[in-house]
Amino acid sequence: MDAGEHLEQALIGKVLPVALTRKIVAETWRCINIGDKAVFHRALTADEAFPVGTLLASLFRSSNKTVDIVTTNYDRVAEYACNSVDLLFSTGFIPGYLQSREGADPVHFSRAGKLMRAVRIWKVHGSLDWFERADGSTVAAPLFELPDGPLTPLIVTPGFNKFERTHDEPFRSAIQGADRALENAEAFLCVGFGFRDTHIEPKMLGRCRQKNLPVTVIARSLTDEARDFLQNKAGTKYLGIEMSGGGSKVYVEEHPDGININDQDFWSMAGFLKLVT
């Protein structure tokens, strides 16, 4: 791999031996787990702020019973964010230390006979919590160290079989749930999304063509694909924000090439909350 070339560029289109693929999956799990574990420890000692949690709590100051998060990330930051504001969440598995899949009937939580509000997290590329046993069965567990033995992390890494793998469970159910969420959405907020995932962008495009929905994209740097989606596919109610020097650059229909707002951080989640909460 050349210096500066990232993993996806190196592996896309490559047919790899099964043994090598498993090693790549395991090492990817370990690499992502390092940062995830550090975030968890800071959350445990209340030394980590979760702006996403603040946003989710504000979304439930309404009649909403469910908020959907669709993510391609493996980490558990969305789950920690829910915990930080005492929100229940589900990732498609029954709660517990050794978690089995929900199956056709999703788990609902109730208190005093009333349905409780919960966040549905659709992890279309898998999760650090998901594993395949030697017998092919699936289990989820909150591990921070990959044990020895035939336990394979269920995360989809780049490569020739990336999309072939997503036809298997639990990815298929996660993608189907994400599809339903995207197809029924009344607005989209995209955080750091590059619009390069063929599981997500087409569903958003289809929904935007049905209705002129509000679409907001915030990122350190908007990708060319994100700008193209906003300017040519999202309709008229779009807002894009990215970092520009010490401030922000904002894209709206009236200013498709962007306008600079000096000395204001609106592109990060914490900064964006200043506008909406």
PDB file of C-alpha atoms in Angstrom:
ATOM      1  CA  MET A   1       0.000   0.000   0.000  1.00  0.00           C
ATOM      2  CA  ASP A   2       1.426   3.388  -0.980  1.00  0.00           C
ATOM      3  CA  ALA A   3       1.844   6.030   1.689  1.00  0.00           C
ATOM      4  CA  GLY A   4      -1.397   7.910   2.154  1.00  0.00           C
ATOM      5  CA  GLU A   5      -3.519   5.279   0.422  1.00  0.00           C
ATOM      6  CA  HIS A   6      -6.283   4.165   2.734  1.00  0.00           C
ATOM      7  CA  LEU A   7      -7.643   0.689   3.245  1.00  0.00           C
ATOM      8  CA  GLU A   8     -10.685   0.969   1.012  1.00  0.00           C
ATOM      9  CA  GLN A   9      -8.676   2.265  -1.947  1.00  0.00           C
ATOM     10  CA  ALA A  10      -6.223  -0.593  -1.513  1.00  0.00           C
ATOM     11  CA  LEU A  11      -8.809  -3.377  -1.245  1.00  0.00           C
ATOM     12  CA  ILE A  12     -11.677  -2.324  -3.501  1.00  0.00           C
ATOM     13  CA  GLY A  13     -12.132  -4.790  -6.327  1.00  0.00           C
ATOM     14  CA  LYS A  14      -9.639  -7.248  -4.845  1.00  0.00           C
ATOM     15  CA  VAL A  15     -10.487 -10.929  -4.384  1.00  0.00           C
ATOM     16  CA  LEU A  16      -8.786 -11.986  -1.164  1.00  0.00           C
ATOM     17  CA  PRO A  17      -8.253 -15.440   0.348  1.00  0.00           C
ATOM     18  CA  VAL A  18     -10.661 -16.258   3.163  1.00  0.00           C
ATOM     19  CA  ALA A  19      -7.853 -16.485   5.732  1.00  0.00           C
ATOM     20  CA  LEU A  20      -6.525 -13.048   4.760  1.00  0.00           C
ATOM     21  CA  THR A  21     -10.007 -11.529   4.843  1.00  0.00           C
ATOM     22  CA  ARG A  22     -10.485 -12.835   8.385  1.00  0.00           C
ATOM     23  CA  LYS A  23      -7.184 -11.306   9.454  1.00  0.00           C
ATOM     24  CA  ILE A  24      -8.160  -7.962   7.949  1.00  0.00           C
ATOM     25  CA  VAL A  25     -11.523  -8.094   9.727  1.00  0.00           C
ATOM     26  CA  ALA A  26      -9.893  -8.941  13.065  1.00  0.00           C
ATOM     27  CA  GLU A  27      -7.260  -6.224  12.762  1.00  0.00           C
ATOM     28  CA  THR A  28      -9.870  -3.676  11.681  1.00  0.00           C
ATOM     29  CA  TRP A  29     -11.928  -4.613  14.749  1.00  0.00           C
ATOM     30  CA  ARG A  30      -8.903  -4.173  17.023  1.00  0.00           C
ATOM     31  CA  CYS A  31      -7.989  -0.838  15.460  1.00  0.00           C
ATOM     32  CA  ILE A  32     -11.487   0.668  15.810  1.00  0.00           C
ATOM     33  CA  ASN A  33     -11.856  -0.849  19.275  1.00  0.00           C
ATOM     34  CA  ILE A  34      -8.880   1.143  20.613  1.00  0.00           C
ATOM     35  CA  GLY A  35     -10.638   4.452  20.091  1.00  0.00           C
ATOM     36  CA  ASP A  36     -14.039   3.078  21.033  1.00  0.00           C
ATOM     37  CA  LYS A  37     -12.730   1.745  24.336  1.00  0.00           C
ATOM     38  CA  ALA A  38     -11.155   5.113  25.148  1.00  0.00           C
ATOM     39  CA  VAL A  39     -14.472   6.876  24.501  1.00  0.00           C
ATOM     40  CA  PHE A  40     -16.277   4.348  26.691  1.00  0.00           C
ATOM     41  CA  HIS A  41     -13.887   4.930  29.584  1.00  0.00           C
ATOM     42  CA  ARG A  42     -14.331   8.695  29.304  1.00  0.00           C
ATOM     43  CA  ALA A  43     -18.101   8.235  29.203  1.00  0.00           C
ATOM     44  CA  LEU A  44     -17.942   6.014  32.274  1.00  0.00           C
ATOM     45  CA  THR A  45     -16.209   8.759  34.259  1.00  0.00           C
ATOM     46  CA  ALA A  46     -18.428  11.490  32.772  1.00  0.00           C
ATOM     47  CA  ASP A  47     -15.435  13.025  31.002  1.00  0.00           C
ATOM     48  CA  GLU A  48     -16.919  12.760  27.504  1.00  0.00           C
ATOM     49  CA  ALA A  49     -19.603  15.014  26.056  1.00  0.00           C
ATOM     50  CA  PHE A  50     -21.982  13.542  23.499  1.00  0.00           C
ATOM     51  CA  PRO A  51     -23.606  16.283  21.405  1.00  0.00           C
ATOM     52  CA  VAL A  52     -25.490  13.574  19.506  1.00  0.00           C
ATOM     53  CA  GLY A  53     -27.151  12.603  22.783  1.00  0.00           C
ATOM     54  CA  THR A  54     -28.216  16.208  23.330  1.00  0.00           C
ATOM     55  CA  LEU A  55     -29.673  16.296  19.818  1.00  0.00           C
ATOM     56  CA  LEU A  56     -31.551  13.018  20.328  1.00  0.00           C
ATOM     57  CA  ALA A  57     -33.028  14.236  23.603  1.00  0.00           C
ATOM     58  CA  SER A  58     -34.244  17.394  21.865  1.00  0.00           C
ATOM     59  CA  LEU A  59     -35.865  15.336  19.091  1.00  0.00           C
ATOM     60  CA  PHE A  60     -37.904  13.541  21.717  1.00  0.00           C
ATOM     61  CA  ARG A  61     -39.331  16.826  23.002  1.00  0.00           C
ATOM     62  CA  SER A  62     -42.145  16.047  20.587  1.00  0.00           C
ATOM     63  CA  SER A  63     -44.668  13.316  19.894  1.00  0.00           C
ATOM     64  CA  ASN A  64     -41.936  11.085  18.438  1.00  0.00           C
ATOM     65  CA  LYS A  65     -41.782   7.596  19.901  1.00  0.00           C
ATOM     66  CA  THR A  66     -38.832   6.508  17.766  1.00  0.00           C
ATOM     67  CA  VAL A  67     -35.831   8.206  16.218  1.00  0.00           C
ATOM     68  CA  ASP A  68     -33.827   6.313  13.612  1.00  0.00           C
ATOM     69  CA  ILE A  69     -30.057   6.477  13.178  1.00  0.00           C
ATOM     70  CA  VAL A  70     -28.574   4.880  10.061  1.00  0.00           C
ATOM     71  CA  THR A  71     -24.823   4.487  10.292  1.00  0.00           C
ATOM     72  CA  THR A  72     -22.011   2.823   8.381  1.00  0.00           C
ATOM     73  CA  ASN A  73     -19.728   3.030  11.423  1.00  0.00           C
ATOM     74  CA  TYR A  74     -18.744  -0.011  13.490  1.00  0.00           C
ATOM     75  CA  ASP A  75     -18.177   1.893  16.734  1.00  0.00           C
ATOM     76  CA  ARG A  76     -20.611   2.250  19.625  1.00  0.00           C
ATOM     77  CA  VAL A  77     -20.577   6.041  19.930  1.00  0.00           C
ATOM     78  CA  ALA A  78     -24.275   6.336  19.031  1.00  0.00           C
ATOM     79  CA  GLU A  79     -25.073   3.825  21.776  1.00  0.00           C
ATOM     80  CA  TYR A  80     -22.978   5.738  24.316  1.00  0.00           C
ATOM     81  CA  ALA A  81     -24.704   8.956  23.234  1.00  0.00           C
ATOM     82  CA  CYS A  82     -28.099   7.404  23.977  1.00  0.00           C
ATOM     83  CA  ASN A  83     -26.903   6.235  27.390  1.00  0.00           C
ATOM     84  CA  SER A  84     -25.564   9.719  28.169  1.00  0.00           C
ATOM     85  CA  VAL A  85     -29.099  11.146  28.114  1.00  0.00           C
ATOM     86  CA  ASP A  86     -30.884   8.050  29.504  1.00  0.00           C
ATOM     87  CA  LEU A  87     -32.451   7.032  26.200  1.00  0.00           C
ATOM     88  CA  LEU A  88     -33.213   3.416  25.373  1.00  0.00           C
ATOM     89  CA  PHE A  89     -31.818   2.086  22.113  1.00  0.00           C
ATOM     90  CA  SER A  90     -31.882  -1.044  19.978  1.00  0.00           C
ATOM     91  CA  THR A  91     -29.449  -2.291  17.357  1.00  0.00           C
ATOM     92  CA  GLY A  92     -31.528  -5.309  16.335  1.00  0.00           C
ATOM     93  CA  PHE A  93     -30.559  -7.565  19.237  1.00  0.00           C
ATOM     94  CA  ILE A  94     -32.315  -8.488  22.491  1.00  0.00           C
ATOM     95  CA  PRO A  95     -30.799  -6.669  25.513  1.00  0.00           C
ATOM     96  CA  GLY A  96     -28.318  -8.583  27.672  1.00  0.00           C
ATOM     97  CA  TYR A  97     -24.694  -9.614  27.885  1.00  0.00           C
ATOM     98  CA  LEU A  98     -25.141 -12.447  25.377  1.00  0.00           C
ATOM     99  CA  GLN A  99     -27.626 -11.024  22.912  1.00  0.00           C
ATOM    100  CA  SER A 100     -29.566 -12.920  20.269  1.00  0.00           C
ATOM    101  CA  ARG A 101     -31.180 -11.262  17.279  1.00  0.00           C
ATOM    102  CA  GLU A 102     -34.630  -9.734  17.646  1.00  0.00           C
ATOM    103  CA  GLY A 103     -36.051 -11.597  14.664  1.00  0.00           C
ATOM    104  CA  ALA A 104     -39.201 -10.518  12.843  1.00  0.00           C
ATOM    105  CA  ASP A 105     -40.742  -8.827  15.905  1.00  0.00           C
ATOM    106  CA  PRO A 106     -38.621  -5.937  17.205  1.00  0.00           C
ATOM    107  CA  VAL A 107     -38.297  -5.448  20.946  1.00  0.00           C
ATOM    108  CA  HIS A 108     -40.364  -2.614  22.415  1.00  0.00           C
ATOM    109  CA  PHE A 109     -40.037  -1.139  25.878  1.00  0.00           C
ATOM    110  CA  SER A 110     -42.984  -0.041  27.992  1.00  0.00           C
ATOM    111  CA  ARG A 111     -43.505   1.460  31.425  1.00  0.00           C
ATOM    112  CA  ALA A 112     -46.845   1.451  33.229  1.00  0.00           C
ATOM    113  CA  GLY A 113     -48.412   0.145  30.043  1.00  0.00           C
ATOM    114  CA  LYS A 114     -47.102   3.030  27.919  1.00  0.00           C
ATOM    115  CA  LEU A 115     -44.684   2.584  25.049  1.00  0.00           C
ATOM    116  CA  MET A 116     -41.340   4.140  25.928  1.00  0.00           C
ATOM    117  CA  ARG A 117     -39.351   6.229  23.510  1.00  0.00           C
ATOM    118  CA  ALA A 118     -36.325   4.570  21.977  1.00  0.00           C
ATOM    119  CA  VAL A 119     -33.655   5.109  19.347  1.00  0.00           C
ATOM    120  CA  ARG A 120     -33.331   2.519  16.577  1.00  0.00           C
ATOM    121  CA  ILE A 121     -29.710   2.279  15.403  1.00  0.00           C
ATOM    122  CA  TRP A 122     -29.310   0.604  12.019  1.00  0.00           C
ATOM    123  CA  LYS A 123     -25.657  -0.452  11.651  1.00  0.00           C
ATOM    124  CA  VAL A 124     -25.594  -1.477   8.001  1.00  0.00           C
ATOM    125  CA  HIS A 125     -21.889  -2.419   7.974  1.00  0.00           C
ATOM    126  CA  GLY A 126     -21.928  -4.224  11.303  1.00  0.00           C
ATOM    127  CA  SER A 127     -20.842  -3.432  14.815  1.00  0.00           C
ATOM    128  CA  LEU A 128     -17.971  -4.023  17.211  1.00  0.00           C
ATOM    129  CA  ASP A 129     -20.557  -5.914  19.282  1.00  0.00           C
ATOM    130  CA  TRP A 130     -21.517  -8.440  16.608  1.00  0.00           C
ATOM    131  CA  PHE A 131     -19.837 -11.820  16.193  1.00  0.00           C
ATOM    132  CA  GLU A 132     -20.243 -15.071  14.306  1.00  0.00           C
ATOM    133  CA  ARG A 133     -19.638 -18.320  16.197  1.00  0.00           C
ATOM    134  CA  ALA A 134     -17.992 -21.405  14.737  1.00  0.00           C
ATOM    135  CA  ASP A 135     -21.404 -22.967  14.076  1.00  0.00           C
ATOM    136  CA  GLY A 136     -22.470 -19.952  12.022  1.00  0.00           C
ATOM    137  CA  SER A 137     -24.819 -18.519  14.643  1.00  0.00           C
ATOM    138  CA  THR A 138     -24.780 -14.827  15.517  1.00  0.00           C
ATOM    139  CA  VAL A 139     -24.320 -13.298  18.938  1.00  0.00           C
ATOM    140  CA  ALA A 140     -23.832  -9.757  20.175  1.00  0.00           C
ATOM    141  CA  ALA A 141     -21.794  -8.939  23.269  1.00  0.00           C
ATOM    142  CA  PRO A 142     -20.181  -5.753  24.634  1.00  0.00           C
ATOM    143  CA  LEU A 143     -16.563  -6.903  24.281  1.00  0.00           C
ATOM    144  CA  PHE A 144     -13.468  -4.712  24.396  1.00  0.00           C
ATOM    145  CA  GLU A 145     -11.008  -7.489  23.656  1.00  0.00           C
ATOM    146  CA  LEU A 146     -11.245 -10.045  20.881  1.00  0.00           C
ATOM    147  CA  PRO A 147     -11.011 -13.474  22.532  1.00  0.00           C
ATOM    148  CA  ASP A 148      -8.983 -16.350  21.186  1.00  0.00           C
ATOM    149  CA  GLY A 149     -10.929 -18.987  19.325  1.00  0.00           C
ATOM    150  CA  PRO A 150     -13.414 -19.210  16.468  1.00  0.00           C
ATOM    151  CA  LEU A 151     -15.301 -15.946  17.059  1.00  0.00           C
ATOM    152  CA  THR A 152     -15.364 -13.715  13.977  1.00  0.00           C
ATOM    153  CA  PRO A 153     -16.309 -10.012  14.170  1.00  0.00           C
ATOM    154  CA  LEU A 154     -19.293  -9.222  11.988  1.00  0.00           C
ATOM    155  CA  ILE A 155     -18.117  -6.069  10.273  1.00  0.00           C
ATOM    156  CA  VAL A 156     -18.046  -5.456   6.544  1.00  0.00           C
ATOM    157  CA  THR A 157     -14.597  -4.332   5.448  1.00  0.00           C
ATOM    158  CA  PRO A 158     -13.737  -2.997   1.971  1.00  0.00           C
ATOM    159  CA  GLY A 159     -12.972  -5.469  -0.780  1.00  0.00           C
ATOM    160  CA  PHE A 160     -14.472  -7.499  -3.578  1.00  0.00           C
ATOM    161  CA  ASN A 161     -16.980  -9.290  -1.320  1.00  0.00           C
ATOM    162  CA  LYS A 162     -18.096  -6.177   0.578  1.00  0.00           C
ATOM    163  CA  PHE A 163     -21.620  -6.087  -0.855  1.00  0.00           C
ATOM    164  CA  GLU A 164     -21.883  -9.867  -1.149  1.00  0.00           C
ATOM    165  CA  ARG A 165     -21.413 -10.081   2.623  1.00  0.00           C
ATOM    166  CA  THR A 166     -24.289  -7.695   3.260  1.00  0.00           C
ATOM    167  CA  HIS A 167     -26.747 -10.236   1.844  1.00  0.00           C
ATOM    168  CA  ASP A 168     -26.114 -12.345   4.969  1.00  0.00           C
ATOM    169  CA  GLU A 169     -27.610 -11.821   8.418  1.00  0.00           C
ATOM    170  CA  PRO A 170     -27.547  -9.720  10.495  1.00  0.00           C
ATOM    171  CA  PHE A 171     -26.527  -7.202   7.809  1.00  0.00           C
ATOM    172  CA  ARG A 172     -29.556  -7.911   5.641  1.00  0.00           C
ATOM    173  CA  SER A 173     -32.005  -7.142   8.458  1.00  0.00           C
ATOM    174  CA  ALA A 174     -30.069  -3.992   9.377  1.00  0.00           C
ATOM    175  CA  ILE A 175     -30.160  -2.796   5.767  1.00  0.00           C
ATOM    176  CA  GLN A 176     -33.863  -3.582   5.445  1.00  0.00           C
ATOM    177  CA  GLY A 177     -34.581  -1.647   8.640  1.00  0.00           C
ATOM    178  CA  ALA A 178     -32.453   1.247   7.416  1.00  0.00           C
ATOM    179  CA  ASP A 179     -34.307   1.213   4.101  1.00  0.00           C
ATOM    180  CA  ARG A 180     -37.654   1.484   5.885  1.00  0.00           C
ATOM    181  CA  ALA A 181     -36.384   4.356   8.025  1.00  0.00           C
ATOM    182  CA  LEU A 182     -35.036   6.248   5.014  1.00  0.00           C
ATOM    183  CA  GLU A 183     -38.146   5.597   2.912  1.00  0.00           C
ATOM    184  CA  ASN A 184     -40.424   7.005   5.638  1.00  0.00           C
ATOM    185  CA  ALA A 185     -38.241   9.872   6.823  1.00  0.00           C
ATOM    186  CA  GLU A 186     -39.613  13.400   6.998  1.00  0.00           C
ATOM    187  CA  ALA A 187     -36.163  14.995   7.185  1.00  0.00           C
ATOM    188  CA  PHE A 188     -32.510  13.982   6.950  1.00  0.00           C
ATOM    189  CA  LEU A 189     -29.588  15.067   9.092  1.00  0.00           C
ATOM    190  CA  CYS A 190     -26.287  13.652   7.840  1.00  0.00           C
ATOM    191  CA  VAL A 191     -23.193  13.946  10.030  1.00  0.00           C
ATOM    192  CA  GLY A 192     -19.887  13.331   8.279  1.00  0.00           C
ATOM    193  CA  PHE A 193     -21.565  11.274   5.552  1.00  0.00           C
ATOM    194  CA  GLY A 194     -19.736  11.275   2.212  1.00  0.00           C
ATOM    195  CA  PHE A 195     -22.642  10.040   0.035  1.00  0.00           C
ATOM    196  CA  ARG A 196     -20.507   7.227  -1.337  1.00  0.00           C
ATOM    197  CA  ASP A 197     -22.505   4.312   0.049  1.00  0.00           C
ATOM    198  CA  THR A 198     -24.844   2.644  -2.433  1.00  0.00           C
ATOM    199  CA  HIS A 199     -27.042   1.311   0.381  1.00  0.00           C
ATOM    200  CA  ILE A 200     -28.014   4.752   1.639  1.00  0.00           C
ATOM    201  CA  GLU A 201     -27.736   7.517  -0.965  1.00  0.00           C
ATOM    202  CA  PRO A 202     -30.260   6.013  -3.458  1.00  0.00           C
ATOM    203  CA  LYS A 203     -32.902   5.642  -0.734  1.00  0.00           C
ATOM    204  CA  MET A 204     -32.416   9.266   0.298  1.00  0.00           C
ATOM    205  CA  LEU A 205     -32.623  10.340  -3.344  1.00  0.00           C
ATOM    206  CA  GLY A 206     -35.867   8.420  -3.843  1.00  0.00           C
ATOM    207  CA  ARG A 207     -37.440  10.002  -0.761  1.00  0.00           C
ATOM    208  CA  CYS A 208     -36.315  13.487  -1.780  1.00  0.00           C
ATOM    209  CA  ARG A 209     -37.912  13.002  -5.194  1.00  0.00           C
ATOM    210  CA  GLN A 210     -41.190  12.022  -3.536  1.00  0.00           C
ATOM    211  CA  LYS A 211     -41.195  14.999  -1.163  1.00  0.00           C
ATOM    212  CA  ASN A 212     -39.155  18.174  -0.927  1.00  0.00           C
ATOM    213  CA  LEU A 213     -37.719  17.189   2.454  1.00  0.00           C
ATOM    214  CA  PRO A 214     -35.340  19.229   4.608  1.00  0.00           C
ATOM    215  CA  VAL A 215     -31.815  17.850   4.157  1.00  0.00           C
ATOM    216  CA  THR A 216     -28.912  18.983   6.330  1.00  0.00           C
ATOM    217  CA  VAL A 217     -25.329  17.774   5.923  1.00  0.00           C
ATOM    218  CA  ILE A 218     -22.570  18.815   8.317  1.00  0.00           C
ATOM    219  CA  ALA A 219     -18.950  17.722   8.030  1.00  0.00           C
ATOM    220  CA  ARG A 220     -15.400  18.913   8.487  1.00  0.00           C
ATOM    221  CA  SER A 221     -15.138  18.782   4.694  1.00  0.00           C
ATOM    222  CA  LEU A 222     -18.058  18.082   2.381  1.00  0.00           C
ATOM    223  CA  THR A 223     -17.186  15.549  -0.305  1.00  0.00           C
ATOM    224  CA  ASP A 224     -17.842  16.285  -3.970  1.00  0.00           C
ATOM    225  CA  GLU A 225     -20.597  13.678  -3.809  1.00  0.00           C
ATOM    226  CA  ALA A 226     -22.225  15.440  -0.849  1.00  0.00           C
ATOM    227  CA  ARG A 227     -22.178  18.801  -2.647  1.00  0.00           C
ATOM    228  CA  ASP A 228     -23.633  17.213  -5.764  1.00  0.00           C
ATOM    229  CA  PHE A 229     -26.437  15.614  -3.759  1.00  0.00           C
ATOM    230  CA  LEU A 230     -27.318  18.887  -2.050  1.00  0.00           C
ATOM    231  CA  GLN A 231     -27.197  21.066  -5.137  1.00  0.00           C
ATOM    232  CA  ASN A 232     -28.687  18.686  -7.717  1.00  0.00           C
ATOM    233  CA  LYS A 233     -30.733  16.023  -5.933  1.00  0.00           C
ATOM    234  CA  ALA A 234     -31.941  17.161  -2.515  1.00  0.00           C
ATOM    235  CA  GLY A 235     -34.578  19.650  -3.611  1.00  0.00           C
ATOM    236  CA  THR A 236     -34.715  23.212  -2.331  1.00  0.00           C
ATOM    237  CA  LYS A 237     -34.711  22.772   1.447  1.00  0.00           C
ATOM    238  CA  TYR A 238     -31.070  21.856   1.860  1.00  0.00           C
ATOM    239  CA  LEU A 239     -28.349  23.078   4.175  1.00  0.00           C
ATOM    240  CA  GLY A 240     -24.703  22.078   3.953  1.00  0.00           C
ATOM    241  CA  ILE A 241     -22.064  23.225   6.420  1.00  0.00           C
ATOM    242  CA  GLU A 242     -18.334  22.547   6.422  1.00  0.00           C
ATOM    243  CA  MET A 243     -15.267  23.975   8.123  1.00  0.00           C
ATOM    244  CA  SER A 244     -13.693  27.015   6.483  1.00  0.00           C
ATOM    245  CA  GLY A 245     -10.593  28.362   8.194  1.00  0.00           C
ATOM    246  CA  GLY A 246     -11.628  29.335  11.698  1.00  0.00           C
ATOM    247  CA  GLY A 247     -15.283  29.470  10.738  1.00  0.00           C
ATOM    248  CA  SER A 248     -17.858  27.742   8.598  1.00  0.00           C
ATOM    249  CA  LYS A 249     -18.976  27.683   4.978  1.00  0.00           C
ATOM    250  CA  VAL A 250     -22.706  27.337   4.446  1.00  0.00           C
ATOM    251  CA  TYR A 251     -24.487  26.103   1.338  1.00  0.00           C
ATOM    252  CA  VAL A 252     -28.188  26.790   0.713  1.00  0.00           C
ATOM    253  CA  GLU A 253     -30.302  27.092  -2.426  1.00  0.00           C
ATOM    254  CA  GLU A 254     -29.781  30.859  -2.563  1.00  0.00           C
ATOM    255  CA  HIS A 255     -26.003  30.430  -2.251  1.00  0.00           C
ATOM    256  CA  PRO A 256     -25.142  27.073  -3.928  1.00  0.00           C
ATOM    257  CA  ASP A 257     -21.447  27.986  -4.039  1.00  0.00           C
ATOM    258  CA  GLY A 258     -21.441  28.707  -0.332  1.00  0.00           C
ATOM    259  CA  ILE A 259     -21.039  31.711   1.909  1.00  0.00           C
ATOM    260  CA  ASN A 260     -18.439  32.057   4.665  1.00  0.00           C
ATOM    261  CA  ILE A 261     -19.363  32.731   8.260  1.00  0.00           C
ATOM    262  CA  ASN A 262     -16.242  33.812  10.076  1.00  0.00           C
ATOM    263  CA  ASP A 263     -15.321  32.705  13.586  1.00  0.00           C
ATOM    264  CA  GLN A 264     -18.374  30.463  13.951  1.00  0.00           C
ATOM    265  CA  ASP A 265     -18.144  26.686  14.242  1.00  0.00           C
ATOM    266  CA  PHE A 266     -21.447  25.400  12.909  1.00  0.00           C
ATOM    267  CA  TRP A 267     -20.005  22.373  11.090  1.00  0.00           C
ATOM    268  CA  SER A 268     -19.329  20.208  14.152  1.00  0.00           C
ATOM    269  CA  MET A 269     -22.184  18.571  16.025  1.00  0.00           C
ATOM    270  CA  ALA A 270     -21.530  20.700  19.110  1.00  0.00           C
ATOM    271  CA  GLY A 271     -21.476  23.847  16.985  1.00  0.00           C
ATOM    272  CA  PHE A 272     -24.546  22.821  15.008  1.00  0.00           C
ATOM    273  CA  LEU A 273     -26.532  22.445  18.225  1.00  0.00           C
ATOM    274  CA  LYS A 274     -26.112  26.166  18.763  1.00  0.00           C
ATOM    275  CA  LEU A 275     -28.375  26.658  15.762  1.00  0.00           C
ATOM    276  CA  VAL A 276     -31.074  24.121  16.551  1.00  0.00           C
ATOM    277  CA  THR A 277     -31.382  23.735  20.336  1.00  0.00           C
TER     278      THR A 277
END
